[in-house]
XYZ file of C-alpha atoms in Angstrom:
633
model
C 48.112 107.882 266.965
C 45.993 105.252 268.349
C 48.389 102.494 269.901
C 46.856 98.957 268.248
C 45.806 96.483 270.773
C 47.816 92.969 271.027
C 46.247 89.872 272.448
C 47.939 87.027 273.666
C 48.243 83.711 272.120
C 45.808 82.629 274.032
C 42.878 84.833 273.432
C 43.674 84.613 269.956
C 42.974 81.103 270.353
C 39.929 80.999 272.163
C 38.519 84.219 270.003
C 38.642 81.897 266.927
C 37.326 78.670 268.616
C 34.628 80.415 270.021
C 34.286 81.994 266.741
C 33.654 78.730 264.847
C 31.777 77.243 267.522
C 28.736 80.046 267.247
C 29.116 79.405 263.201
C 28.790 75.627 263.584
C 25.607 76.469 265.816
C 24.248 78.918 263.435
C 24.622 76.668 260.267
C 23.209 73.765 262.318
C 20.044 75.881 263.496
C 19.733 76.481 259.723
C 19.482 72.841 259.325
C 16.032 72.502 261.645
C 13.021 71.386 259.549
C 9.850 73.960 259.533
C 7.623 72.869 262.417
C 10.459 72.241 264.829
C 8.508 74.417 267.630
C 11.673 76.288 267.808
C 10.765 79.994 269.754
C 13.089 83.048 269.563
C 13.704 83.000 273.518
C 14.313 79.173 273.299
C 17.093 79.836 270.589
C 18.167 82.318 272.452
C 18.519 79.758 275.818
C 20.279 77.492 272.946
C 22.908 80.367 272.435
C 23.173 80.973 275.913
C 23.683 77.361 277.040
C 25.968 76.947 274.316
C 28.123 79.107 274.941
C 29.213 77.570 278.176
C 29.619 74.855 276.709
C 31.703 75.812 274.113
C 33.898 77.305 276.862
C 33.699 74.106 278.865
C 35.335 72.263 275.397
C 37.811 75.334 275.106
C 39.103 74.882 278.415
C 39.667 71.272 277.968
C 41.656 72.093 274.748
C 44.026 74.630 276.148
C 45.664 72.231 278.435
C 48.331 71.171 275.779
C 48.796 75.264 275.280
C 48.922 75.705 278.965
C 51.585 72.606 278.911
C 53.677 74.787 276.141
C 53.986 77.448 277.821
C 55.146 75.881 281.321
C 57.554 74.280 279.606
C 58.969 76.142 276.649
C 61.808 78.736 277.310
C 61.868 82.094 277.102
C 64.739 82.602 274.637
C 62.072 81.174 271.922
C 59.619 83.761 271.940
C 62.071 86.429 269.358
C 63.107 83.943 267.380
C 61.644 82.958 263.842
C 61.887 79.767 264.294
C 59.382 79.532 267.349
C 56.991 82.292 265.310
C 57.072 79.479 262.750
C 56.107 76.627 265.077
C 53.318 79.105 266.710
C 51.872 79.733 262.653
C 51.911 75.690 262.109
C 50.240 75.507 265.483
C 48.099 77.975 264.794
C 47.354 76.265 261.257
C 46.882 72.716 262.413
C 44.466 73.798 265.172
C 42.474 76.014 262.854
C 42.423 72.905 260.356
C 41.543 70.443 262.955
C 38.656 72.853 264.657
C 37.194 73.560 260.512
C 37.448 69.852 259.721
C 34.976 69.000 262.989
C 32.938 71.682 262.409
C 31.965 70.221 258.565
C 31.871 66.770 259.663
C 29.029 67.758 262.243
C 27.207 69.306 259.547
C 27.664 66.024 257.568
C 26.194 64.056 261.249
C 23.654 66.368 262.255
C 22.565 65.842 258.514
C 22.033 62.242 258.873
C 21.565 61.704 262.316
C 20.074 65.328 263.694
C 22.253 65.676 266.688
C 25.765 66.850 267.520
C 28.622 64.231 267.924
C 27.119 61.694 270.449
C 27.972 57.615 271.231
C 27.213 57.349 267.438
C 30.287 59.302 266.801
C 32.280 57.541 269.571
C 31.745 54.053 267.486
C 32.464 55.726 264.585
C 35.716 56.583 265.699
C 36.262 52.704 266.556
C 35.535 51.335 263.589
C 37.679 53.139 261.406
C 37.651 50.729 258.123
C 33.506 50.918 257.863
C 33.453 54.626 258.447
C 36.474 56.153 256.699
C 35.191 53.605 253.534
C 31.495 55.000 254.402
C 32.491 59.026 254.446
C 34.408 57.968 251.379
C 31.711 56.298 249.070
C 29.287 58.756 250.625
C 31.084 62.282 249.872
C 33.714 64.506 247.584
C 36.427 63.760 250.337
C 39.353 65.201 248.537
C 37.318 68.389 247.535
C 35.852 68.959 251.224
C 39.624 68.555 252.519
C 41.398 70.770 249.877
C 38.941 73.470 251.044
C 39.626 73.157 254.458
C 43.184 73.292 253.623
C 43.207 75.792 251.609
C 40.917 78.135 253.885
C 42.993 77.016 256.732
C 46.312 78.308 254.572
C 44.582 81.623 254.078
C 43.650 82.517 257.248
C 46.774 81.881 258.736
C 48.463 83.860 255.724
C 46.319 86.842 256.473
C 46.692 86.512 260.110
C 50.154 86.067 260.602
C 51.062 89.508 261.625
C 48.787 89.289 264.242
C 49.849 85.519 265.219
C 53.070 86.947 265.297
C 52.315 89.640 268.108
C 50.268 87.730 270.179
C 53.114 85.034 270.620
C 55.531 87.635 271.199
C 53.171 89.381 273.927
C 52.468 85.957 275.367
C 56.129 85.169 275.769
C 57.187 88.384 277.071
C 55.300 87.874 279.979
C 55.078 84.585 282.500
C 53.989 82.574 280.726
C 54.658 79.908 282.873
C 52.272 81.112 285.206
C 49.997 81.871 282.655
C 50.185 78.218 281.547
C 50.115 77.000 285.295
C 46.604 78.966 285.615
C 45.358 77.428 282.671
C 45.576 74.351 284.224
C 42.977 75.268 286.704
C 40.158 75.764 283.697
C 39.238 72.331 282.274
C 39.301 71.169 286.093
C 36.825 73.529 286.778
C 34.368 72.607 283.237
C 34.858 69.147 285.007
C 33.310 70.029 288.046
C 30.761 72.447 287.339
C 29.472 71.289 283.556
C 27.951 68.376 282.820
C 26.402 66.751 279.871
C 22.967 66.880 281.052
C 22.861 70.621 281.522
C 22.003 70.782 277.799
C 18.704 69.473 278.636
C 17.409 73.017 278.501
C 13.439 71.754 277.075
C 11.470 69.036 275.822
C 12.627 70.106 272.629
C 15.404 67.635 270.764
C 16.757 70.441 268.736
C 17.050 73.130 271.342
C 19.168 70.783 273.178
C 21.485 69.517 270.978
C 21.809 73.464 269.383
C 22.774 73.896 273.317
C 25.672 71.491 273.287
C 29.169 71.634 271.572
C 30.177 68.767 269.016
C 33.614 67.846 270.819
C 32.442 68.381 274.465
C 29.070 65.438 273.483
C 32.147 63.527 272.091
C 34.060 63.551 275.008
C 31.424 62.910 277.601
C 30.101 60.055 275.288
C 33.123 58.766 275.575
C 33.437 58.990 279.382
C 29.874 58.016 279.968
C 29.705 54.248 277.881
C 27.493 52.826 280.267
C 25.182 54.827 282.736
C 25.214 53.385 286.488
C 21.254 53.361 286.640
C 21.331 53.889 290.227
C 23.247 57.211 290.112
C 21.790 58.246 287.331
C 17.983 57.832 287.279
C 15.600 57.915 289.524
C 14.639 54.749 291.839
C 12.639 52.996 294.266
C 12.903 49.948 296.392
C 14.100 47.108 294.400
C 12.250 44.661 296.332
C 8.929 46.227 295.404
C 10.274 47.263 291.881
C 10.911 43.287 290.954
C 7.619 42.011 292.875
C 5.639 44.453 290.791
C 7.888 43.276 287.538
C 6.962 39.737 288.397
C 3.322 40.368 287.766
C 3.839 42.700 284.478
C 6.066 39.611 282.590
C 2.981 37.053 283.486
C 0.462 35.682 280.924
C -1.568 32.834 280.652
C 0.266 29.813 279.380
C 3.519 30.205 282.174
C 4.884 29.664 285.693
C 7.500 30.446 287.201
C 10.648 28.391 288.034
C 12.619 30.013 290.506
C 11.977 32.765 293.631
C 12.132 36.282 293.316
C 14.237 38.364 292.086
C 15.042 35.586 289.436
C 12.319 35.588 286.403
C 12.874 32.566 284.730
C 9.740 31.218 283.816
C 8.375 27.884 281.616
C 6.716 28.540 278.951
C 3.541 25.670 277.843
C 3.129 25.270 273.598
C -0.939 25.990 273.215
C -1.035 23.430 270.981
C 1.291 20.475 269.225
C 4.659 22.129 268.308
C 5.505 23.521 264.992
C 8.987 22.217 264.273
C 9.418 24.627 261.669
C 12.143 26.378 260.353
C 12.530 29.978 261.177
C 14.422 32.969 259.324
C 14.718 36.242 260.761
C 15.418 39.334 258.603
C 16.581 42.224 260.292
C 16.263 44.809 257.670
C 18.353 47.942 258.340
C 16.544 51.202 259.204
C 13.448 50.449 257.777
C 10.959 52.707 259.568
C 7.649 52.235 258.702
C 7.114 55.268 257.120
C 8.431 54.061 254.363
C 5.894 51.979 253.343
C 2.841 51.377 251.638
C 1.094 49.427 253.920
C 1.957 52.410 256.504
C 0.080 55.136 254.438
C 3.639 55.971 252.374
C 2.590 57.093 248.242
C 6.082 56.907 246.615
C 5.892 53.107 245.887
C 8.543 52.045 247.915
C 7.879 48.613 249.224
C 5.733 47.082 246.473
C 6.951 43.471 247.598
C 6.550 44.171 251.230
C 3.170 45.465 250.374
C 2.329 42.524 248.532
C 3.976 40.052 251.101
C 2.028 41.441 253.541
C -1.449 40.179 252.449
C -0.713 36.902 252.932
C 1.445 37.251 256.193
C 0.410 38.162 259.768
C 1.285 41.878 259.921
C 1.677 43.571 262.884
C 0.890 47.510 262.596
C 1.739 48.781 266.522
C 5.541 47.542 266.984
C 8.467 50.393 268.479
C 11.837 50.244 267.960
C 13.877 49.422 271.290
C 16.434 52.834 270.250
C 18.000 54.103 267.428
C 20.938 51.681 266.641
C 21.225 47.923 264.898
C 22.923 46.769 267.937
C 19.868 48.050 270.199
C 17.754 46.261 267.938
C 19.458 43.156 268.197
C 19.354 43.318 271.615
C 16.034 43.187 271.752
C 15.400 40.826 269.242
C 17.691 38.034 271.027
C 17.520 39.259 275.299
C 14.226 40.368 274.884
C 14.988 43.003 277.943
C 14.207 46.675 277.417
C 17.051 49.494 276.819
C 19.209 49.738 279.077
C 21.514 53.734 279.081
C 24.529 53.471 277.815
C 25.641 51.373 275.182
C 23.809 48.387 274.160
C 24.468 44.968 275.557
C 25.974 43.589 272.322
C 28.610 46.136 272.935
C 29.636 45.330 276.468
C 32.518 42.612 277.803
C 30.911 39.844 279.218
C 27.614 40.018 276.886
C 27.642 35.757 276.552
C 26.128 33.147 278.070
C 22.354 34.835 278.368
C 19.415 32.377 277.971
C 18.655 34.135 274.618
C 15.953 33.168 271.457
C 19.554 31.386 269.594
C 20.678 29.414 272.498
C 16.185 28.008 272.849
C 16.870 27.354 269.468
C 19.526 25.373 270.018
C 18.506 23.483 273.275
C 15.183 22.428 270.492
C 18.051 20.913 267.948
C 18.223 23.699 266.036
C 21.059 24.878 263.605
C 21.581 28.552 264.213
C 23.431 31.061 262.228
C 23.636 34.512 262.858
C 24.353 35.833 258.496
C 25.860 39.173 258.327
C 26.203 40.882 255.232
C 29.375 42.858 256.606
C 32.683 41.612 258.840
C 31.145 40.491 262.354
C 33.889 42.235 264.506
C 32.040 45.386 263.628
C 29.808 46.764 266.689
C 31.049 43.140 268.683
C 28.508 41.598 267.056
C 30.857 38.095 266.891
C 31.404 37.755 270.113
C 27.817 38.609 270.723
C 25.996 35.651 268.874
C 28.769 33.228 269.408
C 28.487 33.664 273.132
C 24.725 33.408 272.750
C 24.096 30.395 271.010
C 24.479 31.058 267.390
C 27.569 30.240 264.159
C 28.735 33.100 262.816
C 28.306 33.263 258.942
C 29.709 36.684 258.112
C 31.616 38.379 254.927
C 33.944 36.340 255.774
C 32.329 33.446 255.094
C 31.504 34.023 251.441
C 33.440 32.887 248.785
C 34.738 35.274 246.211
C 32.045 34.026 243.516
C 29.342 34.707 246.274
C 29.911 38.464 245.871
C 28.441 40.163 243.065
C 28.474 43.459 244.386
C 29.748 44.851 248.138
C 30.343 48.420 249.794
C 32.263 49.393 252.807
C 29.008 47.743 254.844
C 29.173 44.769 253.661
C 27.782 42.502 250.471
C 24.114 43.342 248.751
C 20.870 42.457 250.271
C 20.281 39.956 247.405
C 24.164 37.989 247.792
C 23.087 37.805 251.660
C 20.230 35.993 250.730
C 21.865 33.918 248.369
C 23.658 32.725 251.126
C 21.123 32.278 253.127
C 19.678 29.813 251.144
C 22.560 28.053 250.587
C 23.047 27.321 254.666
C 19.551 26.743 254.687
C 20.035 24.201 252.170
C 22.815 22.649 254.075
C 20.555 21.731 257.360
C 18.308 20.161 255.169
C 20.029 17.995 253.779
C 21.132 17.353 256.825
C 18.040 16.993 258.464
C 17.932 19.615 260.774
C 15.954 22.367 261.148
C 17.528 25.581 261.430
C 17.438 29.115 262.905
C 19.027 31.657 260.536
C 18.735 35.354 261.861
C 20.430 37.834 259.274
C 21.528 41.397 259.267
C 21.218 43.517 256.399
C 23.331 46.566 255.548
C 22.104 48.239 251.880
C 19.169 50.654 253.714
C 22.670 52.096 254.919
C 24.170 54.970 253.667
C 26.071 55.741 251.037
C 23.056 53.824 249.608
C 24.909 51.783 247.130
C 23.513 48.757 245.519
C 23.889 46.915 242.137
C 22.767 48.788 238.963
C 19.625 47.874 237.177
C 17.975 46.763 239.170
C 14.970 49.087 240.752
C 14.462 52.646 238.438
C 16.326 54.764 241.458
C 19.835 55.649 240.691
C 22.427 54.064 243.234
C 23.750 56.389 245.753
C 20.665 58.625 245.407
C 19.332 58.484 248.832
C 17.189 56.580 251.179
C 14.361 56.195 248.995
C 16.783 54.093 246.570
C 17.824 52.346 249.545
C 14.681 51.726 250.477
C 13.581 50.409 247.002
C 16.645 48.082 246.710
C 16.105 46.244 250.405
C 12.219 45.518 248.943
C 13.627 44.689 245.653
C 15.883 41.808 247.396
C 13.418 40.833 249.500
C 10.871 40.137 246.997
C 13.459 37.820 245.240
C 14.218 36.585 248.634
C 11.037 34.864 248.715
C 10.795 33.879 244.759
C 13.906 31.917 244.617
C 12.655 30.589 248.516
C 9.944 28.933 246.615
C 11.674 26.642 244.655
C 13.453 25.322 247.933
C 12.128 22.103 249.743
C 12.032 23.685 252.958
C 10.354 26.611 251.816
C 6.600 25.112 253.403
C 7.740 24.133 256.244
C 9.786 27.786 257.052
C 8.037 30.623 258.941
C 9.816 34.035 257.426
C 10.010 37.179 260.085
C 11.010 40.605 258.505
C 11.730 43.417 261.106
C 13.667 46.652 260.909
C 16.399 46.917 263.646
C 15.607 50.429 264.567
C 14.060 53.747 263.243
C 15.626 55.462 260.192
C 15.937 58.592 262.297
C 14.715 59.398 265.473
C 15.535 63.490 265.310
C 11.914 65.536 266.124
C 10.583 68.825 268.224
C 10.166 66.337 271.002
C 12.476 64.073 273.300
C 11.479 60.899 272.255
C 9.675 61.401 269.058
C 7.228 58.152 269.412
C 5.822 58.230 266.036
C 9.244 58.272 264.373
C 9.953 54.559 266.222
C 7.387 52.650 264.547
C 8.614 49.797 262.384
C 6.678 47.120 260.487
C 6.616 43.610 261.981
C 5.700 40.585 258.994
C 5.175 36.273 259.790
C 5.240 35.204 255.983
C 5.016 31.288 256.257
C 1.837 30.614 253.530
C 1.595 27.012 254.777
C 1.525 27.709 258.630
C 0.729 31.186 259.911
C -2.962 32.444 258.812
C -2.916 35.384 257.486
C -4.139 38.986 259.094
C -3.525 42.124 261.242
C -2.593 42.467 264.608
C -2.912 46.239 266.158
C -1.831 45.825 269.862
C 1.051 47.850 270.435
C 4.330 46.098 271.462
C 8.289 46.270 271.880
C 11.145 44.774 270.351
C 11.509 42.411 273.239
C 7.933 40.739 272.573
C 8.872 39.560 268.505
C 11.061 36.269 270.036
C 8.219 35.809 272.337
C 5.636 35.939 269.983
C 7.427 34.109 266.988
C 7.505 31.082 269.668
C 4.361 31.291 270.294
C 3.228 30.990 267.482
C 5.295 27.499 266.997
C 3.526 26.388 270.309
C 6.737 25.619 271.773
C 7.287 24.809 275.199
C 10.731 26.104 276.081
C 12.589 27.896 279.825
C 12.765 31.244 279.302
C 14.156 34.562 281.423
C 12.749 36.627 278.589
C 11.111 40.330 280.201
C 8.491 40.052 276.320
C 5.212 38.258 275.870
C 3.766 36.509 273.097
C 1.448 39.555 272.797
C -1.101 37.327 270.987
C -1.542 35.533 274.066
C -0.989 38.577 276.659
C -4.110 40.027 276.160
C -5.364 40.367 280.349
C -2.057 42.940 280.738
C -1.850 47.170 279.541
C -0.528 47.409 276.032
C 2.911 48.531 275.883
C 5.984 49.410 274.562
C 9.692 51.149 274.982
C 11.804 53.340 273.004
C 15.139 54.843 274.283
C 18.242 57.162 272.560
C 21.406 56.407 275.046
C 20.112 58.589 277.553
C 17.003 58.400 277.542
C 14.030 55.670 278.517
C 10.560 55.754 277.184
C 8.036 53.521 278.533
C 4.719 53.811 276.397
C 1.156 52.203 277.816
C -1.768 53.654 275.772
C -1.359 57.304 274.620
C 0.973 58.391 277.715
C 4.754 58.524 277.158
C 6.999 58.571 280.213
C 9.980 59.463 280.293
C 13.075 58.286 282.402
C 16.277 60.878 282.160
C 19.887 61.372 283.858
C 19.967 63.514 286.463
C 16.558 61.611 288.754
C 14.280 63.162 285.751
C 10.857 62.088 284.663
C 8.476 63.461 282.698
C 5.140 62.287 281.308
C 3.284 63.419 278.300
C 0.184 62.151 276.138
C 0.963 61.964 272.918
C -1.314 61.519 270.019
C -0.388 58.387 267.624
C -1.517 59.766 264.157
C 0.199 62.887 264.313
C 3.239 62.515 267.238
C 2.091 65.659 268.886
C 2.864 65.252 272.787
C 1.135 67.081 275.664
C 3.098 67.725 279.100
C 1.200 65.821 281.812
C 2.128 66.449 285.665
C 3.623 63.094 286.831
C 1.548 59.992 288.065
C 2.906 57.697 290.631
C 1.481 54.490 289.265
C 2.830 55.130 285.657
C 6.061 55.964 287.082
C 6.177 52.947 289.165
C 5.620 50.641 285.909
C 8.257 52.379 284.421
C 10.608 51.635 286.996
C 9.719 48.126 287.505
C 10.640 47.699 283.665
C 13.605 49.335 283.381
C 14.847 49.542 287.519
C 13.782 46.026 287.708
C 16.001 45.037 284.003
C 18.840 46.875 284.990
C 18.963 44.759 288.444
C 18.615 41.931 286.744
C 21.244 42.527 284.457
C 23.636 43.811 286.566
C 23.008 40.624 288.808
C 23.578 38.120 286.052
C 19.880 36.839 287.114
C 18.989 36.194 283.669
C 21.956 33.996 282.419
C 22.422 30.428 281.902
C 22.995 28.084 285.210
């Protein structure tokens, strides 16, 4: 009679993490559009890869096992009470390790990578994202399954949960648990984050990573030392040769080297006009009409954008709001790690709200959810602007609200309302707001576009145009309304996943100056960043202002190499015609052409000059961000 093997607790363990691990990578893989340039042997170096990671993460979560069994008696190990306490372990683990695996199905679904930073803030901000996962999915049916499968397996495998705890116990353990110890100390010193950078191609890598180990090192890894990380060169030559890229034709500078603060001269008599700044949640520009999009999304954008100044050739700075607002109000490129906005010490910056305000400005920064959220508070009140956030509205101001915060068209409301205010006051006023409905769950009042709520982006989509268009209507019949230059600008990219690193296409977002009375009308094609809008928008006010902004007014930068940059939290893109370069952890750079209809990309070897004006972009930011050279005396 053959004599049945026993494992140890142990390998049981790891057998079934390891187990679930290569299923969550399988169902994932299944998840990969058509066209993702996915190979056979590349899956296969996906597999391969991932499977060291998925031991690096199992080592890590066998040191409270390892602790266990240093410091639990023998005498347990025959009794039913500790086989009990071994089945519940068993059972919560195999609960825990199902539960992870189906909520990074539900985040590679909307975001097309394993757990990252974006799952780090999630796990902050628990009221927006427990209310989001619940207004967004069956919760209690998704965690009775789990249960319930969870129950089952353990039911079926007790016998042999049973015998492995026994054989574990039997033995020294305590040595077994004292070796243990040795394993996530080694996955610390031999496996790091950036070995799953196994091709150009997004989804091979993140295939090649485990969910909780990206968790973990996002977690560790907030904010990248640029030095370490990335590739340098002098700093002296990287901020002389930054000094010439941020010149253009109506400036001088103020200070010496390395500082950049520069005056800006008005071209003109200055437009003391009001100003309101929509940041419009995640909408990419594929969405709309004027972009080549057929499912008649954006009618009022469309029709809005005949009469404003429309630019066609404007990235996204990354692939979050607060990267976006970054941008908007620093006007400095991406930084790795976590945006600005996010950091301690993010106040006092000579940014577009405190210009505003040194020109007698009221300035509000009108959030449609509660400011706390991404630090976004203590961002605009340390940078020159009143907070007017969910807080702020009265109970009657609400008509309808999710777990992001109130309706596009109640936002607006309000806006008018504090425009109102500095009128009558007779101020002019600076109102930047942040919009949340283009956010899923996609929830939005009834009746009012012909796509269901909670349907899908295109509803969301449909709504944020829908508001926007009455927006401007009920505008009209304001006072101010001709003397009030309107921007609309999407924070970031709806998504940012593709067969390529930095998929550039996927970063373009629309750009409108609505302000009938005061901007002419027409199209501008020269590509540009973020970090040029605040530059632009002023110069197209003529203003006259001191500035330590790294953006141009790009209608008035027209001797310097179009540009632009796009980032995720690793990585830096710095785009000048058709060539992409890109900056990566571990001293990497890469260069590719890449064509703008389509988004295909071409490997180029790399070119010292390009590189160099990479560098004196982001090297030369960096510096002066770590050296407080751009804040207020």
């Amino acid at each position: 009679m053959t004599k049945r093997r026993t494992f140890g607790i142990i390998t049981l363990f790891s057998l079934i993490f390891l187990a679930i691990s290569i299923i969550t990578r399988t169902v994932l893989l299944t998840m990969v559009p058509k066209g993702s340039g996915l190979t056979l042997p590349l899956v296969a170096k996906a597999y391969g890869t991932g499977f060291i990671f998925d031991a690096a993460a199992l080592a890590y979560l066998l040191i409270p096992a390892a602790l266990y069994l240093i410091l639990a008696p023998r005498r347990l190990a025959g009794s039913s009470g500790h086989r009990w306490v071994v089945r519940t372990a068993i059972f919560i683990i195999l609960y825990a390790l199902i539960f992870g695996a189906v909520a990074e199905y539900f985040f590679f679904e909307e975001f097309s990578t394993r757990f990252n930073f974006i799952a780090v803030d999630y796990l902050i901000y628990t009221h927006e994202v427990i209310g989001n996962i619940r207004e967004s999915y069956p919760l209690a049916p998704i965690l009775g399954g789990i249960f319930a499968i969870s129950l089952v397996a353990v039911f079926l495998l007790r016998s042999a949960i049973d015998r492995a705890a026994a054989t574990t116990f039997a033995g020294r353990h305590r040595r077994l648990g004292a070796t243990l110890l040795a394993a996530p100390l080694a996955a610390l010193l031999l496996v790091n984050i950036s070995g799953t950078e196994i091709s150009p191609n997004s989804y091979a890598n993140e295939l090649a990573g485990n969910g909780l180990y990206g968790l973990f090192a996002a977690f560790r890894n907030n904010e990248l030392d640029f030095r370490q990380f990335y590739v340098t060169r002098d700093d002296r030559q990287v901020l002389a040769r930054l000094r010439g890229l941020v010149e253009e034709r109506n400036n001088h500078f103020t200070t010496p080297a390395p500082r950049m603060t520069r005056q800006i001269t008005g071209e003109g008599e200055e437009k003391r006009l009001n100003v309101i700044v929509v940041v419009e949640e995640s909408l990419s520009a594929e969405y709309l009409g004027i972009f080549g999009n057929t499912k008649g999304l954006s009618p009022n954008i469309d029709r809005l954008s005949r009469d404003s100044l429309l630019f066609t050739h404007l990235y996204a700075s990354g692939t979050r709001t607060v990267r976006g607002l970054e941008a908007l109000n620093l006007s400095i490129p991406p930084l790795p790690g976590t945006s600005i906005v996010k950091r301690p010490n993010n106040g006092g910056f000579r940014s577009w709200g405190e210009i505003m305000k040194e020109k007698g400005y009221d300035t509000r920064y009108i959030y449609a959810g509660y400011g706390y959220f991404d630090n976004m508070n203590a961002f605009f009140s340390g940078n020159g602007f009143d907070i007017v956030d969910r807080n702020s509205f009265a109970k009657d101001e609400i008509t309808f609200a999710n777990v992001w915060g109130v309706c596009d068209e109640d936002l607006y409301r309000k806006t008018i309302k504090e425009s109102r205010k500095s009128f009558e006051a007779g101020r002019p006023f600076f109102n930047m707001l942040m919009t949340t409905s283009n956010h899923r769950p996609f929830t939005y009042p009834d009746g009012k576009i012909d796509i269901p709520s909670k349907t899908g982006r295109d509803g969301g989509v449909k709504y944020a145009d829908y508001a926007i268009g009455k927006f401007i209507e009920e505008a009209r019949k304001e006072p101010w309304f001709k003397d009030t230059v309107f921007v609309f600008i999407a924070d970031h990219c709806a998504g940012s996943a593709g067969k390529t690193e930095l998929p550039v296409k996927k970063y373009e977002i629309p750009l409108l100056v609505y302000s009938p009375h005061n901007v002419t009308p027409g199209k501008v094609d020269r590509m540009m960043g973020q970090i040029d809008v605040a530059p632009t928008v002023l110069g197209l006010l003529n203003m006259s202002y001191t500035t330590d902004f790294l953006g141009r007014d790009i209608l008035k930068a027209d001797t310097q190499p179009e540009r632009a940059f796009i980032s995720t939290y690793q990585k830096l893109g710095y785009i000048e015609g058709d060539r992409l370069l890109i900056l990566s952890p571990q001293k990497g750079a890469t260069l590719a052409r890449f064509d703008r209809r389509s988004g295909d990309t071409q490997p180029l070897p790399m070119d010292e000059q390009s590189l160099q004006k990479a560098l004196a972009w982001y090297q030369g930011a960096n510096y002066i961000y770590k050296n407080r050279l751009n804040r207020l005396p």
